[in-house]
Amino acid sequence: MGRRIDDSSPDRHLTLIRGIYYYRRRVPGSVAARDPRAPIVKQSLLTTDLVVARAKRDLLEKADGELWASLVVGGDVDAARTKYDAAVKRVEALGFTFHTAKEIASEPLDAILKRIETLLVPSNQQGTVASAVLGSVDEPKVTFSKAFQIYRSQIAADQLRDKSEAQRRKWQQQKQSAINYFIEINEDKLIDDITRADALKLYNFWLGRIAPEKGEATHTATAGNRIIADLRIIYGRYYTHIGKKERENPFADLGYVEKKKSRPPFTAAWIRNKILVKGALAGMNDEARGVVLALIETGARPSEICNLLPEHIHANAEIPYIEITAVDEGEGKREIKTESSRRLIPLIGVAIDVFKKHPNGFPRYRHKETHMSNTLNKYFKNNGLFPTDKHKIYSFRHAFEDRMKEAGLDAELRRSLMGHTIDRPKYGEGGSLKWRHAELSKIELSYDNLII
């Protein structure tokens, strides 16, 4: 998607598409019938630099104005078009990337002479063109918040392409939070002026939250590392984007030691005797209850279950199963965590009945995985369904893996069903669905039909 710039701004008729500037202008209705480009003139300016784009825009704007004026008064159309074509060629010849005067001074002599030769062409004697070619215009000053906008709209646009609206919103909020912390501590400085001292101020601020001299920590090392990593990436990717990859990153090599923590699993006995019994989940709505029961016998991530589409549910197949996969378009558009997350999970036990009852999945929670997790965790906590305060809904996934281990399922099969990476080249499909179903059936838990 392109970003149209307000016509009332100095950047009129400029559109930014994936980092490249385009000249885009509506053909006046009075000449639309005589201009084959109607209704819209759109031409790539073949530059990522705003200064050069403005210079090229000025030439095209003037050429279009003269062409349309000639068409309005019924002048010599062929002569007008010849003049227009010559102007377009001048724009195409203006193929210089913007540099500051200091950078131009370090160019090879023949490159500098070529810039000067361009200015000797009378039609190019315009202030903006001369400024762009010779670098006499100052390099645009960009604040850190503005650099983030550029990162989001141009640099990381392809990274966001396959995400759902909810995933894009989460990505944006996380990165924006990092920028906000920096601004709160250091102000919204020009990105060129950010120093190691600024980065250390942020680092020490978070250190006080993670490892305070007195009292308990209010935040984890993981949270602090995420903030610093996002700032490091935004800063580094921005300078790589503008051709200054070698610039020293003030956020480099900063971080906190993380202690590995794993959610404790539910035991099979706890699931069977406390959860898969009549009344335990009666206070939940049908879809929330269905999600919980599906998690128990699939080991899937909560987000994978709540975002299943009808076409990914095959509860009535000869071997019932669900598909965990990315969705490339439509309302269900969503990327998955990793390529290894793409998998088929045979259904066993209570999961079969759940998906027969919910053949369309769980639309109430689709693209709302955070809301769903909060709802489930709150219910379990309030109803004493967690063995300890360290248990969370995600503990069902750990329990599923432990149950497979205890039943002696093949290690590679376990990784495949969990969506974990298998550290070897992939051969075949990892066993037939029928075989995987038979193996998984070894961990099936008994349940009361009334709970569904």
XYZ file of C-alpha atoms in Angstrom:
452
model
C 0.000 0.000 0.000
C 1.231 3.446 -0.828
C 1.038 6.445 1.458
C -0.451 9.518 -0.192
C 1.054 12.767 1.015
C -1.303 15.721 1.604
C -1.605 17.825 -1.587
C -1.414 21.021 0.458
C 2.052 20.139 1.714
C 5.365 20.901 0.005
C 5.291 17.259 -1.047
C 2.254 17.580 -3.302
C 1.765 14.908 -5.938
C 4.232 12.580 -4.176
C 3.265 9.085 -3.097
C 5.524 6.713 -1.172
C 5.223 3.048 -2.144
C 7.507 0.559 -0.402
C 10.164 3.195 0.108
C 10.146 4.540 -3.481
C 8.675 7.933 -4.352
C 6.114 8.214 -7.164
C 4.710 11.245 -8.948
C 0.924 10.849 -8.778
C -1.491 13.471 -10.049
C -5.091 13.529 -11.260
C -5.629 14.612 -14.881
C -7.997 17.618 -15.023
C -11.455 16.692 -16.279
C -11.266 19.372 -18.973
C -8.458 17.496 -20.776
C -9.083 13.919 -19.636
C -10.492 12.917 -23.036
C -7.287 14.072 -24.766
C -4.730 12.703 -22.278
C -4.407 8.906 -22.569
C -2.998 8.752 -19.020
C -6.332 9.847 -17.512
C -7.656 9.647 -14.881
C -4.350 9.445 -12.932
C -0.765 10.172 -13.908
C 1.521 7.841 -11.971
C 5.276 7.595 -12.541
C 8.042 6.144 -10.420
C 10.712 8.704 -9.544
C 13.184 5.885 -8.884
C 14.453 7.411 -5.675
C 14.108 6.898 -1.943
C 15.282 10.456 -1.196
C 12.668 13.135 -0.609
C 14.894 15.972 -1.830
C 15.535 14.280 -5.170
C 11.852 13.301 -5.412
C 10.825 16.945 -4.969
C 13.253 18.050 -7.678
C 11.934 15.454 -10.115
C 8.354 16.294 -9.137
C 8.949 19.970 -9.951
C 10.037 19.116 -13.496
C 7.106 16.761 -14.099
C 4.631 19.166 -12.529
C 5.801 21.980 -14.819
C 5.746 19.697 -17.883
C 2.215 18.494 -17.141
C 1.020 22.038 -16.559
C 2.341 23.149 -19.937
C 0.932 20.077 -21.704
C -2.536 20.492 -20.229
C -2.567 24.229 -20.920
C -1.829 23.492 -24.581
C -4.608 20.887 -24.719
C -7.098 23.334 -23.171
C -6.467 26.100 -25.708
C -6.327 23.682 -28.645
C -2.665 24.292 -29.449
C -0.288 22.074 -31.378
C -0.750 18.760 -29.560
C 2.219 17.043 -31.221
C 4.548 19.911 -30.303
C 3.234 19.935 -26.734
C 3.799 16.197 -26.366
C 7.303 16.446 -27.818
C 8.121 19.115 -25.270
C 6.615 16.979 -22.531
C 8.622 13.900 -23.560
C 11.824 15.956 -23.473
C 11.014 17.062 -19.925
C 10.420 13.454 -18.869
C 13.820 12.476 -20.281
C 15.429 15.220 -18.194
C 13.752 13.789 -15.116
C 15.012 10.306 -15.954
C 18.507 11.707 -16.412
C 18.374 13.217 -12.969
C 19.362 9.869 -11.498
C 21.525 11.075 -8.653
C 21.006 9.799 -5.142
C 20.895 12.645 -2.634
C 24.085 13.163 -0.647
C 25.260 15.934 1.605
C 27.979 18.205 0.238
C 30.493 16.544 2.542
C 29.646 13.123 1.134
C 29.798 14.376 -2.444
C 33.289 15.752 -1.803
C 34.476 12.220 -1.131
C 33.081 10.885 -4.439
C 35.374 10.077 -7.384
C 36.242 13.093 -9.523
C 34.321 11.810 -12.569
C 31.144 11.474 -10.466
C 31.483 15.072 -9.228
C 32.056 16.302 -12.789
C 28.966 14.431 -13.962
C 26.889 16.242 -11.355
C 28.227 19.593 -12.529
C 27.622 18.715 -16.200
C 23.986 18.077 -15.391
C 23.625 21.650 -14.179
C 25.056 23.007 -17.443
C 21.868 21.933 -19.250
C 19.748 25.161 -19.283
C 16.481 23.359 -18.535
C 17.928 22.089 -15.288
C 18.805 25.517 -13.905
C 16.309 25.285 -11.059
C 17.154 25.824 -7.434
C 15.769 22.541 -6.121
C 17.535 20.540 -8.841
C 20.850 22.267 -8.224
C 20.497 21.729 -4.501
C 19.813 18.043 -4.956
C 22.637 17.479 -7.418
C 25.308 19.385 -5.534
C 24.131 18.449 -2.053
C 23.756 22.023 -0.873
C 20.504 21.117 0.862
C 20.999 19.934 4.418
C 20.344 16.266 5.053
C 16.839 15.981 6.580
C 16.866 15.882 10.378
C 14.870 12.993 11.802
C 13.785 12.441 15.391
C 13.779 8.956 16.875
C 9.970 8.867 16.742
C 10.043 9.898 13.071
C 12.686 7.245 12.363
C 10.300 4.695 13.864
C 7.531 5.869 11.526
C 9.895 5.348 8.586
C 10.866 1.945 9.968
C 7.230 0.924 10.298
C 5.959 2.239 6.956
C 8.955 1.508 4.722
C 11.637 -0.690 6.242
C 9.498 -3.311 8.006
C 6.502 -3.152 5.653
C 7.245 -6.597 4.197
C 7.586 -8.031 7.709
C 4.061 -6.861 8.536
C 2.501 -7.965 5.264
C 1.332 -11.417 6.390
C 0.300 -10.483 9.914
C -3.341 -10.206 10.941
C -4.671 -6.861 12.092
C -4.321 -8.030 15.710
C -0.742 -9.198 15.109
C 0.189 -5.912 13.453
C -1.367 -3.986 16.311
C 0.601 -6.006 18.870
C 3.835 -5.546 16.881
C 3.216 -1.792 16.655
C 2.363 -1.437 20.352
C 5.485 -3.300 21.444
C 7.838 -1.205 19.296
C 6.016 2.046 20.136
C 6.358 1.231 23.837
C 10.135 0.998 23.441
C 10.247 4.369 21.670
C 8.017 5.902 24.361
C 10.349 4.711 27.135
C 13.319 6.253 25.344
C 11.506 9.579 24.867
C 10.341 9.625 28.496
C 13.927 9.284 29.694
C 15.851 11.201 27.011
C 13.266 13.303 25.123
C 12.561 12.786 21.428
C 16.096 13.475 20.251
C 17.280 13.667 16.667
C 18.403 10.154 15.839
C 21.794 11.544 14.731
C 22.304 12.947 18.232
C 21.566 9.773 20.221
C 24.657 8.709 22.197
C 25.788 5.766 24.253
C 25.070 7.869 27.336
C 21.420 8.108 26.269
C 21.248 4.352 25.809
C 22.844 3.809 29.229
C 20.277 6.090 30.885
C 17.563 3.805 29.526
C 19.542 0.713 30.520
C 19.973 1.962 34.105
C 16.305 2.917 34.338
C 15.298 -0.644 33.523
C 18.045 -2.073 35.727
C 16.357 -0.319 38.648
C 13.159 -2.188 37.822
C 14.788 -5.561 37.207
C 17.381 -5.588 40.011
C 16.624 -2.754 42.458
C 19.057 -2.143 45.320
C 16.130 -2.391 47.722
C 12.798 -4.126 47.463
C 11.552 -6.624 44.914
C 11.838 -6.444 41.156
C 8.819 -4.992 39.381
C 9.770 -6.192 35.895
C 11.618 -9.129 34.362
C 14.900 -9.157 32.488
C 12.951 -10.448 29.488
C 10.831 -7.288 29.411
C 13.902 -5.034 29.640
C 15.769 -6.958 26.947
C 12.778 -6.659 24.633
C 12.750 -2.866 24.999
C 16.478 -2.498 24.326
C 16.400 -4.993 21.447
C 13.584 -3.112 19.730
C 15.473 0.190 20.006
C 18.668 -1.441 18.739
C 16.827 -2.897 15.734
C 14.978 0.312 14.848
C 18.188 2.361 15.091
C 20.280 -0.113 13.104
C 17.713 -0.804 10.398
C 17.099 2.923 9.889
C 20.773 3.681 9.225
C 21.134 0.616 7.006
C 18.123 1.869 5.059
C 19.718 5.262 4.372
C 23.047 3.714 3.398
C 24.975 4.119 6.639
C 25.176 0.536 7.804
C 28.563 1.080 9.424
C 27.228 3.641 11.925
C 27.918 2.586 15.510
C 24.742 1.511 17.315
C 24.499 3.056 20.818
C 22.223 0.199 21.961
C 24.668 -2.530 20.932
C 25.779 -5.087 23.540
C 23.347 -3.889 26.203
C 21.101 -6.366 27.964
C 20.245 -8.227 31.143
C 20.846 -11.830 32.162
C 17.635 -13.820 31.884
C 16.872 -16.739 34.171
C 15.261 -19.540 32.250
C 11.744 -20.095 33.518
C 9.317 -22.725 32.349
C 5.671 -22.896 33.306
C 5.053 -25.994 35.433
C 2.832 -28.563 33.695
C -0.459 -29.911 34.969
C -0.203 -33.544 35.973
C -2.418 -36.001 34.108
C -4.136 -36.811 37.424
C -4.944 -33.141 38.072
C -6.423 -32.704 34.583
C -8.473 -35.875 34.886
C -9.730 -35.351 38.456
C -10.053 -31.554 38.669
C -10.812 -30.323 35.158
C -12.344 -33.116 33.075
C -15.178 -33.546 35.571
C -18.748 -32.339 35.595
C -19.136 -28.799 36.899
C -15.476 -27.741 36.813
C -15.873 -25.596 33.675
C -19.640 -25.002 33.931
C -19.219 -21.287 34.626
C -17.423 -20.638 31.325
C -19.120 -19.707 28.070
C -19.293 -22.511 25.489
C -16.415 -21.252 23.347
C -14.037 -20.600 26.256
C -14.773 -24.073 27.604
C -14.223 -25.551 24.137
C -10.833 -23.852 23.860
C -9.702 -25.265 27.228
C -10.736 -28.812 26.352
C -9.094 -28.550 22.915
C -5.827 -27.377 24.502
C -5.741 -30.403 26.801
C -5.697 -32.984 23.988
C -3.859 -31.118 21.212
C -0.959 -29.404 22.996
C -1.442 -26.455 20.634
C -0.676 -22.874 21.564
C -3.795 -21.009 22.778
C -3.477 -18.559 19.871
C -3.425 -21.457 17.411
C -6.674 -22.893 18.771
C -8.657 -19.655 18.984
C -7.704 -18.661 15.424
C -8.686 -21.907 13.697
C -10.926 -21.402 10.672
C -13.708 -23.858 9.681
C -11.625 -25.184 6.780
C -8.870 -26.174 9.212
C -11.146 -28.382 11.328
C -11.725 -31.984 10.207
C -13.507 -33.569 13.174
C -15.620 -35.881 10.997
C -12.774 -37.218 8.853
C -11.855 -40.912 9.050
C -8.871 -39.804 11.102
C -10.080 -36.585 12.786
C -7.508 -33.774 12.844
C -6.938 -30.007 12.794
C -4.525 -27.974 10.662
C -2.253 -25.337 12.147
C -1.264 -23.103 9.261
C -0.812 -19.524 8.147
C -3.658 -17.728 6.367
C -2.529 -15.444 3.554
C -5.658 -13.413 2.887
C -9.194 -12.590 3.952
C -10.575 -11.979 7.431
C -8.624 -14.929 8.810
C -5.283 -13.568 7.541
C -2.611 -14.419 10.065
C 1.010 -15.539 10.170
C 2.209 -18.385 12.365
C 5.098 -18.288 14.814
C 7.574 -20.293 12.715
C 7.507 -22.494 9.637
C 7.805 -25.566 11.878
C 4.549 -24.489 13.554
C 2.720 -25.545 10.379
C 1.402 -29.034 11.173
C -1.494 -31.505 11.354
C -2.608 -32.593 14.828
C -4.713 -35.779 15.085
C -7.663 -35.371 17.452
C -8.145 -37.687 20.387
C -10.528 -37.955 23.332
C -12.465 -34.878 24.330
C -10.973 -32.818 21.470
C -12.975 -34.813 18.903
C -16.280 -33.987 20.599
C -15.243 -30.351 21.085
C -14.623 -29.784 17.387
C -17.768 -31.648 16.385
C -19.657 -29.190 18.600
C -17.624 -26.234 17.265
C -17.059 -27.006 13.550
C -16.557 -23.284 12.870
C -13.940 -22.896 15.564
C -14.182 -20.145 18.169
C -15.125 -16.879 16.394
C -15.728 -15.128 19.717
C -11.963 -15.204 20.334
C -10.610 -15.100 16.782
C -7.765 -12.548 16.624
C -8.324 -11.928 20.347
C -5.850 -14.367 21.855
C -4.729 -12.009 24.607
C -8.312 -11.398 25.726
C -8.969 -15.135 25.599
C -5.903 -16.033 27.676
C -6.807 -13.406 30.275
C -10.361 -14.774 30.457
C -9.225 -18.378 30.904
C -6.496 -17.570 33.426
C -8.897 -15.492 35.494
C -11.515 -18.256 35.573
C -8.984 -20.928 36.560
C -7.505 -18.739 39.279
C -10.901 -17.776 40.732
C -12.126 -21.377 40.719
C -9.042 -23.057 42.195
C -8.199 -24.967 39.019
C -4.489 -24.094 39.105
C -2.381 -26.396 41.346
C -0.061 -23.447 42.187
C 0.137 -19.724 41.468
C 2.907 -20.490 38.951
C 0.523 -22.433 36.706
C -1.119 -20.710 33.730
C -3.323 -21.859 30.858
C -0.128 -22.361 28.834
C 0.715 -25.133 31.338
C -1.605 -27.414 29.338
C 0.919 -27.309 26.491
C 3.743 -28.364 28.816
C 1.522 -31.088 30.249
C 0.808 -32.419 26.757
C 4.525 -32.720 26.044
C 5.202 -34.449 29.375
C 2.354 -36.904 28.786
C 3.845 -37.830 25.392
C 7.274 -38.368 26.957
C 5.857 -40.565 29.710
C 3.960 -42.632 27.119
C 7.201 -43.238 25.206
C 6.282 -41.396 22.004
C 9.151 -40.887 19.555
C 11.093 -37.663 20.237
C 10.819 -36.439 16.646
C 7.085 -37.123 16.624
C 6.740 -35.115 19.826
C 8.576 -32.141 18.326
C 6.465 -32.360 15.191
C 3.174 -32.398 17.108
C 4.303 -29.495 19.303
C 5.394 -27.432 16.287
C 9.030 -27.372 17.406
C 11.978 -27.230 15.017
C 13.487 -30.565 13.977
C 17.252 -30.155 13.622
C 17.818 -32.156 10.479
C 16.722 -32.024 6.832
C 13.070 -32.933 6.464
C 12.316 -36.207 4.693
C 8.783 -37.376 3.996
C 5.806 -36.260 6.082
C 6.953 -37.541 9.462
C 4.673 -40.578 9.460
C 1.126 -41.048 8.280
C -1.756 -39.328 10.013
C -3.115 -42.748 10.943
C 0.166 -43.710 12.649
C 0.415 -40.396 14.478
C -3.194 -40.741 15.641
C -2.502 -44.233 16.956
C 0.576 -43.020 18.830
C -1.193 -39.997 20.274
C -4.103 -42.143 21.422
C -1.726 -43.594 24.029
C -2.102 -40.425 26.109
C -5.879 -40.012 25.740
C -7.589 -38.995 28.982
C -10.993 -40.225 30.070
C -13.712 -37.602 30.555
C -17.382 -37.075 31.338
C -19.383 -36.308 28.165
C -21.506 -33.824 30.102
C -18.607 -31.388 30.484
C -18.634 -30.393 26.815
